[in-house]
Coordinates of C-alpha atoms in Angstrom, one line a residue:
X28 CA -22.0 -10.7 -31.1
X29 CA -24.2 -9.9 -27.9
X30 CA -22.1 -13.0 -26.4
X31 CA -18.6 -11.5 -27.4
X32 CA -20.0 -8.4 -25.8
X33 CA -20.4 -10.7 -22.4
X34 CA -17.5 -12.0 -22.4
X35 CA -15.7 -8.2 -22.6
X36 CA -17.8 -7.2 -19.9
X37 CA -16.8 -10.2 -17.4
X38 CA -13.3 -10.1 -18.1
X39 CA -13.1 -6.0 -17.4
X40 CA -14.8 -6.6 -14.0
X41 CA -13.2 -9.5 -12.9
X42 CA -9.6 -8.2 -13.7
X43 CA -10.4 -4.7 -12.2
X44 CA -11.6 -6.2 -9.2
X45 CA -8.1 -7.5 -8.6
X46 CA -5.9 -4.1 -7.7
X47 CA -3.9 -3.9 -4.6
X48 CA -5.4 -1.2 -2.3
X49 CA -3.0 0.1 0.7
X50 CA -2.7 2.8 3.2
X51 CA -0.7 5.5 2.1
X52 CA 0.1 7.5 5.4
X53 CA 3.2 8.8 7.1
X54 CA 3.7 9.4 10.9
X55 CA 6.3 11.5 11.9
X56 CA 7.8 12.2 15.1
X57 CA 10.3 14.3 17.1
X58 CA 11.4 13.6 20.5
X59 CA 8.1 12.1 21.0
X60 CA 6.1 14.5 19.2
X61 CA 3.8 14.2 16.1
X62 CA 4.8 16.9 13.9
X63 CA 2.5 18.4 11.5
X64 CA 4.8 19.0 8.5
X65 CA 5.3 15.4 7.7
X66 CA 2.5 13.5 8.6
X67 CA -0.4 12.3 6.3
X68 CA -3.4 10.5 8.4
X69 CA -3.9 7.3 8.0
X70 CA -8.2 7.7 8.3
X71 CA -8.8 7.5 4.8
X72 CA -6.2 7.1 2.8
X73 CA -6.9 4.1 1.0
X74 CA -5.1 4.2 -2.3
X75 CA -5.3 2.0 -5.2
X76 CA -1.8 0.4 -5.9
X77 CA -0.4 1.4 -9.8
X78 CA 0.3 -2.1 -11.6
X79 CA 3.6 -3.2 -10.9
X80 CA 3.3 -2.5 -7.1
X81 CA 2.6 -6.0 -5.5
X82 CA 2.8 -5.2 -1.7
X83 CA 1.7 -3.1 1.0
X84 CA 4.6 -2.0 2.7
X85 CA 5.1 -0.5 6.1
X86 CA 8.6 0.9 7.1
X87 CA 9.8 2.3 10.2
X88 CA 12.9 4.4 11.4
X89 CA 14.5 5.5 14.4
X90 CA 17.8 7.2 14.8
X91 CA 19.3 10.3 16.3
X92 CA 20.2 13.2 14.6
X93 CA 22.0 16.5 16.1
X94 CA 20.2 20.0 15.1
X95 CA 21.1 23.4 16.5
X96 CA 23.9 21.4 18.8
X97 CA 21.3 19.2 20.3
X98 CA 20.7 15.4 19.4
X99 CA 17.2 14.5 18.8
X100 CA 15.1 11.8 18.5
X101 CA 13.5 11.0 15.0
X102 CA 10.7 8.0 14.4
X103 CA 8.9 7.9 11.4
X104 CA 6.4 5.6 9.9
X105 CA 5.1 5.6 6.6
X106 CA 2.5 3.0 4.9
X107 CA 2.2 2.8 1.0
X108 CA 2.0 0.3 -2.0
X109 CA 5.1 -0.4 -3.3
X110 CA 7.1 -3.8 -4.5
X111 CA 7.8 -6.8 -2.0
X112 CA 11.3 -7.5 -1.6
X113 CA 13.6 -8.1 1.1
X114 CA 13.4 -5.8 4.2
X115 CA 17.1 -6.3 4.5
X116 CA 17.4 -4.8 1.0
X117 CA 15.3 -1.8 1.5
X118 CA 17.4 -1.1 4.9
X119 CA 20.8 -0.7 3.1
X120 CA 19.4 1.4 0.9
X121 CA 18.4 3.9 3.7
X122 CA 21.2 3.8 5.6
X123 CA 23.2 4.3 2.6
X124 CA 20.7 7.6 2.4
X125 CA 21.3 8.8 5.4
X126 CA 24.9 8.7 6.9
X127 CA 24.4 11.5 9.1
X128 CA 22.5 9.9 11.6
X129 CA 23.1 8.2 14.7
X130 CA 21.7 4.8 15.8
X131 CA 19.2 4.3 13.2
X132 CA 17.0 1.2 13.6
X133 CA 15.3 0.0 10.0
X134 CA 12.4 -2.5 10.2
X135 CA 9.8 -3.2 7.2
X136 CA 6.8 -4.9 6.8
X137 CA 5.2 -6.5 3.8
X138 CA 1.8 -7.8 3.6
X139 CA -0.4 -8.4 -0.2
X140 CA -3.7 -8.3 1.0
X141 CA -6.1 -5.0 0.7
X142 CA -5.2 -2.6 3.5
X143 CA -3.3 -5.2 5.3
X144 CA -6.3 -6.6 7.2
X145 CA -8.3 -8.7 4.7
X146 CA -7.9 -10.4 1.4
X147 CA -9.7 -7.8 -0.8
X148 CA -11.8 -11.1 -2.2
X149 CA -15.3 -9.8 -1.1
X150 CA -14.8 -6.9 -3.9
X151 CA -13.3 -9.5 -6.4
X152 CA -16.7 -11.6 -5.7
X153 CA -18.9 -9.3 -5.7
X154 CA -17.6 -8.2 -9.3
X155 CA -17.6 -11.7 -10.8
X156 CA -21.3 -11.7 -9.0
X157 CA -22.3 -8.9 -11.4
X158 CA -20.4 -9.8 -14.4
X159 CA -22.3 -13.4 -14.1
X160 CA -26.0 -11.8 -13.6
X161 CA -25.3 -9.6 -16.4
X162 CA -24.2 -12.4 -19.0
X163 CA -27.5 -14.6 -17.4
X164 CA -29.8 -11.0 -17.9
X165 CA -28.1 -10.3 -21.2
X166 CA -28.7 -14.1 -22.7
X167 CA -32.1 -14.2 -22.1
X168 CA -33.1 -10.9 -22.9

């Protein structure tokens, strides 16, 4: 029984160990300008990817847009988890969104590693470390 108990134990940690984690941030700029209403910093949003969600995805726009008879400049970057699939894909689908706008530019980034910079595997490690030392503590205790 104790040894079934083990075996539950190892294979909670070692799956759990496995989530996605991304950024999940938006930038959001007009005419060169960061504007408030919008924007979500990116210093410390790590987030924990729902199952299902497979990538971290950065997208970017650009375009122009006229408001109050002027034309303006619009960029906006957003970071989150989300599902890898083509960039070409997830273009068309905004500019079917928005028709209104003028020169928009439409470039996406996918990357499946933990915040884009590492491979998440010293966290997967470290929980297969723990799962092992507590079967080894648990069998001889």
């Amino acid at each position: 029984m104790q040894f079934t108990k083990i075996v539950v134990i190892f294979t909670v940690l070692y799956l759990s160990g496995d989530a996605l984690k991304c950024h999940h941030c938006k930038t959001t700029m007009w005419d060169g300008e960061v504007v408030a209403d919008g924007t979500v910093a990116c210093d410390g949003s790590e987030k924990t990817c729902e199952t299902g969600l497979n990538a971290c995805v950065t997208n970017q726009l650009t375009y122009k847009v006229e408001m109050g008879g002027q034309k303006r400049n619009a960029n906006s970057t957003e970071t989150t988890c989300g599902v890898k699939s083509s960039a070409d894909d997830y273009c068309e689908y905004v500019k079917g969104l928005l028709t209104s706008v003028e020169d928009l530019t439409c470039s996406v980034v996918f990357c499946d590693k933990d915040l884009c910079t590492s491979s998440g595997k010293a966290a997967h490690i470290s929980f297969v470390l723990g799962a092992f030392l507590m079967a080894i503590y648990g069998l001889f205790v």
